[in-house]
């Protein structure tokens, strides 16, 4: 029972962290919209362009994606083939989530961490920046998001696996599932 409480506490803390991070990252979409509008207005309204602004839009998009993917996973809004999942019982869904997380999500994130480490390290070693004249510096920091993303998804995968395990083994120990907050909010 103590183990179940510990798992429940981890799940709760992880979900709270991902929700807060997801809400903060969602505001980045506003900056992306403003930046893209400025690029279009400058290009077509004033016949002017900026490589730095275009790269800033690309960096912004990458930041939103990399930091938002674990939140999407936590909210159960990721892409899934619902042929078997949609009509499954809660226990069957828990088994699908547990097996899918253990066989696919966790190994994938571990592989990204393992293979991405040298890639990111090499970028940091040379303080990599844009290859374009007038482009942005700090490309090495952007590449660091690969490792951060994998870490965030890995932690969320562990929470999802723990919840699935508790749903299978000790359903009475679980608090009600947290409802996805995606509808109508950022």
Coordinates of N, CA, C and O in Angstrom, one line a residue:
X1 N 0.8 -1.2 0.0 CA 0.0 0.0 0.0 C 0.9 1.3 0.0 O 0.5 2.2 -0.6
X2 N 2.0 1.2 0.7 CA 2.9 2.4 0.7 C 3.5 2.6 -0.6 O 3.6 3.8 -1.1
X3 N 3.8 1.5 -1.4 CA 4.3 1.7 -2.7 C 3.3 2.3 -3.6 O 3.7 3.2 -4.4
X4 N 2.1 2.0 -3.5 CA 1.0 2.6 -4.3 C 0.9 4.1 -4.0 O 0.7 4.9 -4.9
X5 N 1.0 4.4 -2.7 CA 0.9 5.8 -2.3 C 2.1 6.6 -2.9 O 2.0 7.7 -3.4
X6 N 3.3 6.0 -2.9 CA 4.5 6.6 -3.5 C 4.3 6.8 -5.0 O 4.6 7.9 -5.5
X7 N 3.8 5.8 -5.7 CA 3.5 5.9 -7.1 C 2.5 7.0 -7.4 O 2.6 7.8 -8.3
X8 N 1.4 7.0 -6.6 CA 0.4 8.0 -6.8 C 0.9 9.4 -6.6 O 0.6 10.3 -7.3
X9 N 1.8 9.6 -5.6 CA 2.4 10.9 -5.4 C 3.3 11.3 -6.6 O 3.3 12.5 -7.0
X10 N 4.1 10.4 -7.1 CA 4.9 10.6 -8.3 C 4.0 11.0 -9.5 O 4.3 12.0 -10.2
X11 N 3.0 10.3 -9.7 CA 2.1 10.6 -10.8 C 1.5 12.0 -10.7 O 1.4 12.7 -11.6
X12 N 1.0 12.3 -9.5 CA 0.4 13.6 -9.2 C 1.4 14.7 -9.4 O 1.1 15.7 -10.1
X13 N 2.6 14.6 -8.9 CA 3.6 15.6 -9.1 C 4.0 15.8 -10.5 O 4.2 16.9 -11.0
X14 N 4.2 14.7 -11.2 CA 4.6 14.7 -12.6 C 3.5 15.4 -13.5 O 3.8 16.2 -14.3
X15 N 2.3 15.0 -13.2 CA 1.2 15.5 -14.0 C 1.0 17.0 -13.7 O 0.7 17.8 -14.6
X16 N 1.2 17.4 -12.5 CA 1.1 18.8 -12.1 C 2.2 19.6 -12.8 O 2.0 20.7 -13.4
X17 N 3.4 19.1 -12.8 CA 4.5 19.8 -13.5 C 4.3 19.9 -15.0 O 4.5 21.0 -15.6
X18 N 3.9 18.8 -15.6 CA 3.6 18.8 -17.1 C 2.5 19.8 -17.4 O 2.6 20.5 -18.4
X19 N 1.4 19.9 -16.6 CA 0.3 20.8 -16.9 C 0.8 22.2 -16.8 O 0.5 23.0 -17.6
X20 N 1.6 22.5 -15.7 CA 2.1 23.9 -15.6 C 3.0 24.3 -16.7 O 2.9 25.4 -17.3
X21 N 3.9 23.4 -17.1 CA 4.8 23.6 -18.2 C 4.0 23.8 -19.5 O 4.3 24.7 -20.3
X22 N 3.1 22.9 -19.7 CA 2.3 23.0 -20.9 C 1.5 24.3 -21.1 O 1.4 24.8 -22.2
X23 N 1.0 24.8 -20.0 CA 0.3 26.1 -20.0 C 1.2 27.2 -20.3 O 0.9 28.2 -21.1
X24 N 2.4 27.2 -19.8 CA 3.4 28.2 -20.0 C 3.8 28.2 -21.5 O 3.9 29.2 -22.2
X25 N 4.1 27.0 -22.0 CA 4.6 26.8 -23.4 C 3.5 27.2 -24.4 O 3.8 27.8 -25.4
X26 N 2.2 27.0 -24.0 CA 1.1 27.3 -24.9 C 1.1 28.8 -25.2 O 0.7 29.2 -26.3
X27 N 1.5 29.6 -24.3 CA 1.6 31.1 -24.6 C 2.6 31.4 -25.7 O 2.5 32.4 -26.3
X28 N 3.6 30.5 -25.9 CA 4.5 30.7 -27.0 C 3.9 30.7 -28.3 O 4.5 31.2 -29.3
X29 N 2.7 30.1 -28.5 CA 2.0 30.1 -29.8 C 1.7 31.5 -30.1 O 1.7 31.9 -31.3
X30 N 1.4 32.4 -29.1 CA 1.1 33.8 -29.4 C 2.3 34.5 -30.0 O 2.2 35.2 -31.0
X31 N 3.5 34.2 -29.5 CA 4.7 34.8 -30.0 C 5.0 34.3 -31.4 O 5.4 35.1 -32.3
X32 N 4.7 33.1 -31.7 CA 4.9 32.5 -33.0 C 3.9 33.2 -34.1 O 4.4 33.6 -35.1
X33 N 2.7 33.4 -33.7 CA 1.7 34.1 -34.5 C 2.2 35.5 -34.8 O 2.2 35.9 -36.0
X34 N 2.6 36.2 -33.8 CA 3.0 37.6 -34.0 C 4.2 37.7 -34.9 O 4.3 38.5 -35.8
X35 N 5.2 36.8 -34.6 CA 6.4 36.8 -35.4 C 6.1 36.4 -36.9 O 6.7 37.1 -37.8
X36 N 5.3 35.4 -37.1 CA 5.0 35.1 -38.5 C 4.2 36.2 -39.2 O 4.5 36.5 -40.4
X37 N 3.3 36.9 -38.5 CA 2.6 38.0 -39.1 C 3.6 39.1 -39.4 O 3.5 39.7 -40.5
X38 N 4.6 39.4 -38.6 CA 5.6 40.4 -38.8 C 6.4 40.0 -40.1 O 6.7 40.9 -40.9
X39 N 6.8 38.8 -40.2 CA 7.6 38.3 -41.3 C 6.8 38.5 -42.6 O 7.3 39.1 -43.6
X40 N 5.5 38.2 -42.6 CA 4.7 38.3 -43.8 C 4.5 39.8 -44.2 O 4.6 40.2 -45.3
X41 N 4.2 40.6 -43.1 CA 4.0 42.0 -43.4 C 5.2 42.7 -43.9 O 5.2 43.5 -44.9
X42 N 6.4 42.3 -43.4 CA 7.6 42.9 -43.9 C 7.9 42.5 -45.3 O 8.4 43.2 -46.1
X43 N 7.7 41.2 -45.6 CA 8.0 40.6 -46.9 C 7.1 41.2 -48.0 O 7.6 41.7 -49.0
X44 N 5.8 41.1 -47.7 CA 4.9 41.5 -48.8 C 4.4 43.0 -48.7 O 4.0 43.6 -49.7
X45 N 4.5 43.6 -47.5 CA 4.1 45.0 -47.4 C 5.3 45.9 -47.6 O 5.1 47.0 -48.2
X46 N 6.5 45.5 -47.3 CA 7.6 46.4 -47.4 C 8.8 45.9 -48.2 O 9.9 46.4 -48.2
X47 N 8.6 44.7 -48.8 CA 9.6 44.1 -49.7 C 10.9 43.9 -48.9 O 12.0 44.2 -49.4
X48 N 10.8 43.5 -47.7 CA 12.0 43.4 -46.8 C 11.9 42.0 -46.1 O 10.8 41.6 -45.8
X49 N 13.0 41.5 -45.8 CA 13.1 40.2 -45.1 C 14.2 40.1 -44.1 O 15.1 41.0 -44.2
X50 N 14.1 39.2 -43.3 CA 15.2 39.0 -42.3 C 15.4 37.5 -42.0 O 14.5 36.8 -41.6
X51 N 16.6 37.1 -42.3 CA 16.9 35.7 -42.0 C 16.8 35.4 -40.5 O 16.3 34.4 -40.1
X52 N 17.2 36.4 -39.7 CA 17.2 36.2 -38.2 C 15.7 36.0 -37.8 O 15.4 35.2 -36.9
X53 N 14.8 36.8 -38.4 CA 13.4 36.7 -38.0 C 12.8 35.3 -38.4 O 12.1 34.7 -37.7
X54 N 13.2 34.9 -39.6 CA 12.7 33.6 -40.1 C 13.3 32.4 -39.2 O 12.6 31.5 -38.9
X55 N 14.6 32.5 -38.8 CA 15.1 31.5 -37.9 C 14.5 31.6 -36.5 O 14.3 30.6 -35.9
X56 N 14.2 32.8 -36.1 CA 13.5 33.0 -34.8 C 12.1 32.3 -34.8 O 11.7 31.6 -33.8
X57 N 11.4 32.4 -35.9 CA 10.2 31.6 -36.1 C 10.4 30.1 -36.0 O 9.6 29.4 -35.4
X58 N 11.4 29.7 -36.7 CA 11.8 28.2 -36.7 C 12.2 27.8 -35.2 O 11.7 26.8 -34.8
X59 N 13.0 28.6 -34.6 CA 13.4 28.3 -33.2 C 12.1 28.3 -32.3 O 12.0 27.4 -31.4
X60 N 11.3 29.2 -32.5 CA 10.0 29.3 -31.6 C 9.2 28.1 -31.8 O 8.7 27.5 -30.9
X61 N 9.0 27.7 -33.1 CA 8.2 26.5 -33.4 C 8.9 25.2 -32.7 O 8.2 24.4 -32.2
X62 N 10.2 25.1 -32.8 CA 10.9 24.0 -32.3 C 10.7 24.0 -30.7 O 10.5 22.9 -30.1
X63 N 10.8 25.1 -30.1 CA 10.7 25.2 -28.7 C 9.2 24.8 -28.3 O 9.1 24.0 -27.3
X64 N 8.2 25.2 -29.0 CA 6.9 24.8 -28.7 C 6.7 23.3 -28.8 O 6.1 22.7 -28.0
X65 N 7.2 22.8 -29.9 CA 7.0 21.3 -30.1 C 7.8 20.5 -29.1 O 7.2 19.6 -28.4
X66 N 9.0 20.9 -28.9 CA 9.9 20.1 -28.0 C 9.4 20.1 -26.5 O 9.5 19.1 -25.8
X67 N 9.0 21.3 -26.1 CA 8.6 21.4 -24.7 C 7.1 21.1 -24.5 O 6.6 20.9 -23.4
X68 N 6.3 21.0 -25.6 CA 4.9 20.7 -25.5 C 4.5 19.3 -25.7 O 3.4 18.8 -25.4
X69 N 5.4 18.5 -26.2 CA 5.1 17.1 -26.6 C 4.8 16.2 -25.3 O 3.8 15.4 -25.4
X70 N 5.4 16.4 -24.2 CA 5.1 15.6 -23.0 C 3.8 16.1 -22.4 O 3.0 15.2 -21.9
X71 N 3.5 17.3 -22.5 CA 2.1 17.8 -22.1 C 1.0 17.2 -22.9 O 0.0 16.7 -22.4
X72 N 1.2 17.1 -24.2 CA 0.3 16.5 -25.1 C 0.1 15.0 -24.7 O -1.0 14.5 -24.7
X73 N 1.2 14.4 -24.4 CA 1.1 12.9 -24.0 C 0.4 12.8 -22.7 O -0.5 12.0 -22.5
X74 N 0.7 13.7 -21.7 CA 0.0 13.7 -20.4 C -1.5 13.9 -20.6 O -2.3 13.3 -19.8
X75 N -1.9 14.8 -21.5 CA -3.3 15.1 -21.7 C -4.0 14.0 -22.6 O -5.2 14.2 -22.9
X76 N -3.3 13.0 -23.0 CA -3.8 11.9 -23.8 C -4.3 12.4 -25.1 O -5.3 12.0 -25.6
X77 N -3.6 13.4 -25.7 CA -4.0 14.0 -27.0 C -3.0 13.6 -28.1 O -3.0 14.2 -29.2
X78 N -2.2 12.6 -27.9 CA -1.2 12.2 -28.9 C -1.9 11.3 -29.9 O -3.1 10.9 -29.7
X79 N -1.3 11.1 -31.0 CA -1.9 10.3 -32.1 C -1.9 8.8 -31.6 O -0.9 8.3 -31.1
X80 N -3.0 8.2 -31.8 CA -3.2 6.8 -31.4 C -4.1 6.1 -32.4 O -5.0 6.8 -32.9
X81 N -3.9 4.9 -32.7 CA -4.8 4.1 -33.5 C -5.9 3.6 -32.5 O -5.7 2.7 -31.7
X82 N -7.1 4.1 -32.7 CA -8.2 3.8 -31.7 C -9.0 2.6 -32.1 O -10.0 2.4 -31.4
X83 N -8.6 1.8 -33.0 CA -9.4 0.6 -33.4 C -9.6 -0.3 -32.2 O -10.7 -0.8 -32.0
X84 N -8.5 -0.5 -31.5 CA -8.6 -1.4 -30.3 C -8.9 -0.7 -29.0 O -9.4 -1.2 -28.1
X85 N -8.5 0.5 -29.0 CA -8.4 1.3 -27.7 C -9.8 1.9 -27.4 O -10.2 1.9 -26.2
X86 N -10.5 2.5 -28.3 CA -11.7 3.3 -28.1 C -12.8 2.5 -27.3 O -13.4 3.1 -26.4
X87 N -13.0 1.3 -27.7 CA -14.1 0.5 -27.0 C -13.6 -0.4 -26.0 O -14.4 -1.3 -25.5
X88 N -12.4 -0.3 -25.6 CA -11.8 -1.2 -24.6 C -12.3 -0.9 -23.2 O -12.6 0.3 -22.9
X89 N -12.3 -1.8 -22.3 CA -12.6 -1.6 -20.9 C -11.5 -0.8 -20.3 O -10.3 -0.8 -20.8
X90 N -11.7 -0.2 -19.1 CA -10.6 0.5 -18.4 C -9.4 -0.3 -18.1 O -8.3 0.1 -18.3
X91 N -9.6 -1.6 -17.8 CA -8.5 -2.5 -17.5 C -7.7 -2.8 -18.8 O -6.5 -2.8 -18.8
X92 N -8.4 -3.0 -19.9 CA -7.7 -3.3 -21.1 C -7.0 -2.0 -21.6 O -5.8 -2.1 -22.1
X93 N -7.5 -0.9 -21.4 CA -6.9 0.4 -21.8 C -5.6 0.5 -20.9 O -4.5 1.0 -21.4
X94 N -5.7 0.2 -19.7 CA -4.5 0.2 -18.8 C -3.4 -0.7 -19.3 O -2.2 -0.3 -19.3
X95 N -3.8 -1.9 -19.7 CA -2.8 -2.8 -20.2 C -2.2 -2.3 -21.5 O -1.0 -2.4 -21.7
X96 N -3.0 -1.7 -22.4 CA -2.5 -1.2 -23.7 C -1.5 0.0 -23.3 O -0.4 0.1 -23.9
X97 N -1.9 0.9 -22.4 CA -1.0 2.0 -22.0 C 0.3 1.5 -21.4 O 1.4 2.0 -21.7
X98 N 0.2 0.5 -20.5 CA 1.4 -0.1 -19.9 C 2.3 -0.7 -20.9 O 3.5 -0.4 -20.9
X99 N 1.8 -1.6 -21.7 CA 2.6 -2.3 -22.7 C 3.2 -1.3 -23.7 O 4.4 -1.4 -24.1
X100 N 2.4 -0.4 -24.2 CA 2.8 0.6 -25.2 C 3.9 1.5 -24.7 O 4.9 1.8 -25.3
X101 N 3.7 1.9 -23.4 CA 4.8 2.7 -22.8 C 6.1 2.0 -22.6 O 7.1 2.5 -22.9
X102 N 6.0 0.8 -22.1 CA 7.2 0.0 -21.8 C 7.9 -0.5 -23.1 O 9.1 -0.5 -23.1
X103 N 7.1 -0.8 -24.1 CA 7.8 -1.3 -25.3 C 8.2 -0.2 -26.3 O 9.1 -0.4 -27.1
X104 N 7.4 0.9 -26.3 CA 7.7 1.9 -27.3 C 8.2 3.3 -26.8 O 9.2 3.8 -27.2
X105 N 7.4 3.9 -25.9 CA 7.7 5.2 -25.4 C 9.1 5.3 -24.7 O 9.9 6.1 -25.0
X106 N 9.2 4.5 -23.7 CA 10.4 4.5 -22.9 C 11.7 4.2 -23.7 O 12.7 4.9 -23.6
X107 N 11.7 3.0 -24.4 CA 12.9 2.7 -25.2 C 13.2 3.8 -26.3 O 14.3 4.1 -26.5
X108 N 12.1 4.4 -26.9 CA 12.4 5.5 -27.8 C 13.1 6.7 -27.2 O 14.0 7.3 -27.8
X109 N 12.6 7.1 -26.0 CA 13.2 8.2 -25.4 C 14.6 7.9 -24.9 O 15.5 8.8 -24.9
X110 N 14.8 6.7 -24.4 CA 16.2 6.3 -24.0 C 17.1 6.3 -25.2 O 18.3 6.8 -25.1
X111 N 16.6 5.9 -26.3 CA 17.5 5.9 -27.5 C 17.8 7.4 -28.0 O 18.9 7.7 -28.3
X112 N 16.8 8.2 -27.9 CA 17.0 9.7 -28.2 C 18.0 10.3 -27.3 O 18.9 11.0 -27.7
X113 N 17.9 10.0 -26.0 CA 18.9 10.5 -25.0 C 20.3 10.0 -25.4 O 21.3 10.7 -25.4
X114 N 20.4 8.7 -25.6 CA 21.7 8.0 -25.9 C 22.3 8.6 -27.2 O 23.5 9.0 -27.2
X115 N 21.5 8.6 -28.3 CA 22.1 9.0 -29.6 C 22.2 10.5 -29.7 O 23.0 11.0 -30.4
X116 N 21.3 11.3 -29.0 CA 21.4 12.7 -29.0 C 22.5 13.3 -28.2 O 22.9 14.5 -28.5
X117 N 23.0 12.6 -27.2 CA 24.0 13.2 -26.3 C 25.2 13.7 -27.1 O 25.7 14.8 -26.9
X118 N 25.8 12.8 -28.0 CA 27.0 13.2 -28.7 C 26.7 14.3 -29.7 O 27.5 15.2 -29.9
X119 N 25.5 14.3 -30.3 CA 25.1 15.3 -31.3 C 25.0 16.7 -30.6 O 25.5 17.6 -31.1
X120 N 24.4 16.7 -29.4 CA 24.2 18.0 -28.7 C 25.6 18.4 -28.1 O 26.0 19.6 -28.2
X121 N 26.4 17.4 -27.6 CA 27.7 17.8 -27.1 C 28.6 18.4 -28.1 O 29.3 19.3 -27.9
X122 N 28.6 17.8 -29.3 CA 29.4 18.3 -30.4 C 29.0 19.8 -30.8 O 29.8 20.6 -31.0
X123 N 27.7 20.0 -30.7 CA 27.2 21.4 -31.0 C 27.6 22.4 -29.9 O 28.0 23.5 -30.2
X124 N 27.6 21.9 -28.7 CA 28.0 22.8 -27.6 C 29.5 23.0 -27.7 O 30.0 24.1 -27.3
X125 N 30.3 22.0 -28.1 CA 31.8 22.1 -28.1 C 32.2 23.3 -29.1 O 33.2 23.9 -28.8
X126 N 31.5 23.5 -30.1 CA 31.9 24.5 -31.1 C 31.0 25.7 -31.0 O 31.1 26.7 -31.8
X127 N 30.1 25.7 -30.0 CA 29.1 26.8 -29.8 C 28.4 27.1 -31.1 O 28.4 28.3 -31.6
X128 N 27.8 26.1 -31.7 CA 27.3 26.1 -33.1 C 26.2 27.2 -33.2 O 25.4 27.5 -32.3
X129 N 26.3 27.9 -34.3 CA 25.3 29.0 -34.6 C 24.8 28.7 -36.1 O 25.3 27.8 -36.7
X130 N 24.0 29.6 -36.5 CA 23.4 29.5 -37.8 C 24.5 29.5 -38.9 O 25.5 30.3 -38.8
X131 N 24.3 28.7 -40.0 CA 25.2 28.7 -41.1 C 24.9 29.9 -42.0 O 25.7 30.2 -42.9
X132 N 23.7 30.5 -41.9 CA 23.3 31.6 -42.7 C 23.9 32.9 -42.2 O 23.9 33.2 -41.0
X133 N 24.4 33.8 -43.2 CA 24.8 35.1 -42.7 C 23.6 35.9 -42.2 O 22.6 35.9 -42.8
X134 N 23.8 36.5 -41.1 CA 22.7 37.2 -40.5 C 21.7 36.4 -39.7 O 20.7 36.8 -39.2
X135 N 22.1 35.1 -39.6 CA 21.2 34.1 -38.8 C 21.5 34.2 -37.3 O 22.3 35.0 -36.9
X136 N 20.7 33.5 -36.6 CA 20.8 33.5 -35.1 C 22.0 32.6 -34.6 O 22.3 31.6 -35.2
X137 N 22.5 33.1 -33.5 CA 23.5 32.3 -32.8 C 22.8 31.3 -31.9 O 21.5 31.2 -31.9
X138 N 23.5 30.6 -31.1 CA 22.9 29.7 -30.1 C 22.1 28.5 -30.6 O 21.2 28.0 -30.0
X139 N 22.5 28.0 -31.8 CA 21.9 26.8 -32.3 C 22.1 25.7 -31.3 O 21.3 24.8 -31.2
X140 N 23.3 25.7 -30.7 CA 23.6 24.6 -29.7 C 22.6 24.6 -28.6 O 22.2 23.5 -28.1
X141 N 22.0 25.7 -28.2 CA 21.0 25.7 -27.1 C 19.7 25.1 -27.6 O 19.0 24.4 -26.9
X142 N 19.4 25.4 -28.9 CA 18.2 24.9 -29.5 C 18.3 23.3 -29.6 O 17.3 22.6 -29.2
X143 N 19.4 22.9 -30.0 CA 19.7 21.4 -30.0 C 19.6 20.7 -28.7 O 19.2 19.6 -28.6
X144 N 19.8 21.5 -27.6 CA 19.7 20.9 -26.3 C 18.3 20.5 -26.0 O 18.1 19.6 -25.2
X145 N 17.4 21.2 -26.6 CA 16.0 20.8 -26.4 C 15.6 19.4 -26.8 O 14.7 18.8 -26.3
X146 N 16.5 18.8 -27.6 CA 16.3 17.4 -28.0 C 16.4 16.5 -26.7 O 15.5 15.6 -26.5
X147 N 17.4 16.8 -25.9 CA 17.6 16.0 -24.7 C 16.5 16.4 -23.7 O 16.1 15.5 -22.9
X148 N 16.2 17.6 -23.6 CA 15.2 18.1 -22.6 C 13.8 17.4 -23.0 O 13.1 16.9 -22.1
X149 N 13.5 17.4 -24.3 CA 12.3 16.8 -24.7 C 12.2 15.3 -24.3 O 11.2 14.8 -23.8
X150 N 13.3 14.6 -24.6 CA 13.3 13.2 -24.3 C 13.2 13.0 -22.8 O 12.5 12.0 -22.4
X151 N 13.8 13.8 -22.0 CA 13.7 13.7 -20.5 C 12.3 13.9 -20.1 O 11.8 13.2 -19.2
X152 N 11.7 15.0 -20.6 CA 10.3 15.3 -20.2 C 9.3 14.1 -20.6 O 8.5 13.7 -19.8
X153 N 9.5 13.6 -21.8 CA 8.6 12.5 -22.3 C 8.9 11.2 -21.5 O 8.0 10.5 -21.1
X154 N 10.2 11.0 -21.2 CA 10.5 9.9 -20.4 C 9.9 9.9 -19.0 O 9.3 8.9 -18.5
X155 N 9.9 11.1 -18.3 CA 9.3 11.2 -17.0 C 7.8 11.0 -17.1 O 7.2 10.4 -16.3
X156 N 7.2 11.6 -18.2 CA 5.7 11.4 -18.3 C 5.4 10.0 -18.7 O 4.4 9.5 -18.2
X157 N 6.2 9.3 -19.4 CA 6.0 7.9 -19.7 C 6.0 7.1 -18.4 O 5.2 6.2 -18.3
X158 N 7.0 7.4 -17.5 CA 7.0 6.7 -16.3 C 5.7 6.9 -15.5 O 5.2 6.0 -14.8
X159 N 5.2 8.1 -15.5 CA 4.0 8.4 -14.8 C 2.8 7.7 -15.4 O 1.9 7.1 -14.7
X160 N 2.8 7.6 -16.7 CA 1.7 6.9 -17.4 C 1.8 5.4 -17.1 O 0.8 4.7 -16.9
X161 N 3.0 4.9 -17.2 CA 3.2 3.4 -16.9 C 2.8 3.1 -15.4 O 2.1 2.1 -15.1
X162 N 3.2 4.0 -14.5 CA 2.8 3.8 -13.1 C 1.3 3.9 -12.9 O 0.8 3.0 -12.2
X163 N 0.7 4.8 -13.5 CA -0.8 4.9 -13.4 C -1.5 3.6 -14.0 O -2.4 3.1 -13.4
X164 N -1.0 3.2 -15.1 CA -1.5 2.0 -15.7 C -1.3 0.8 -14.8 O -2.2 -0.1 -14.6
X165 N -0.2 0.7 -14.2 CA 0.1 -0.4 -13.3 C -0.8 -0.4 -12.1 O -1.3 -1.4 -11.7
X166 N -1.0 0.8 -11.6 CA -1.9 0.9 -10.4 C -3.4 0.6 -10.9 O -4.1 0.0 -10.1
X167 N -3.8 1.0 -12.0 CA -5.1 0.7 -12.5 C -5.3 -0.8 -12.7 O -6.4 -1.3 -12.4
X168 N -4.3 -1.5 -13.0 CA -4.3 -3.0 -13.2 C -4.3 -3.7 -11.8 O -5.1 -4.6 -11.5
X169 N -3.3 -3.3 -11.0 CA -3.0 -4.1 -9.8 C -3.7 -3.6 -8.5 O -4.0 -4.4 -7.7
X170 N -3.9 -2.3 -8.4 CA -4.5 -1.7 -7.2 C -5.5 -0.6 -7.6 O -5.2 0.6 -7.2
X171 N -6.5 -0.9 -8.3 CA -7.4 0.2 -8.7 C -8.0 1.0 -7.6 O -8.3 2.2 -7.7
X172 N -8.2 0.4 -6.4 CA -8.8 1.1 -5.3 C -7.8 2.2 -4.7 O -8.3 3.1 -4.0
X173 N -6.5 2.1 -5.1 CA -5.6 3.1 -4.5 C -5.5 4.4 -5.3 O -4.9 5.3 -4.9
X174 N -6.2 4.4 -6.5 CA -6.1 5.5 -7.4 C -7.1 6.6 -7.0 O -8.3 6.3 -6.7
X175 N -6.7 7.8 -7.1 CA -7.7 8.9 -7.1 C -8.3 8.9 -8.5 O -7.7 8.4 -9.5
X176 N -9.4 9.6 -8.7 CA -10.0 9.7 -10.0 C -9.0 10.3 -11.0 O -8.3 11.2 -10.7
X177 N -9.1 9.8 -12.3 CA -8.1 10.3 -13.3 C -8.4 11.8 -13.5 O -9.5 12.3 -13.5
X178 N -7.3 12.5 -13.7 CA -7.4 13.9 -14.0 C -7.9 14.1 -15.4 O -7.5 13.5 -16.4
X179 N -8.9 15.0 -15.6 CA -9.5 15.2 -16.9 C -8.6 16.1 -17.7 O -8.0 17.0 -17.2
X180 N -8.5 15.7 -19.0 CA -7.7 16.5 -19.9 C -8.2 18.0 -19.9 O -9.4 18.2 -19.9
X181 N -7.3 18.9 -19.9 CA -7.7 20.3 -19.9 C -7.6 21.0 -21.2 O -7.6 22.2 -21.3
X182 N -7.5 20.2 -22.3 CA -7.2 20.8 -23.6 C -8.4 21.6 -24.1 O -8.3 22.6 -24.7
X183 N -9.6 21.1 -23.9 CA -10.8 21.7 -24.4 C -11.0 23.1 -23.9 O -11.2 23.3 -22.7
X184 N -10.9 24.1 -24.8 CA -11.2 25.4 -24.5 C -10.1 26.2 -23.7 O -10.3 27.3 -23.3
X185 N -9.0 25.6 -23.5 CA -7.9 26.2 -22.8 C -6.6 26.1 -23.6 O -6.5 25.2 -24.5
X186 N -5.7 26.9 -23.3 CA -4.3 26.8 -24.0 C -3.4 26.0 -23.1 O -3.3 26.0 -22.0

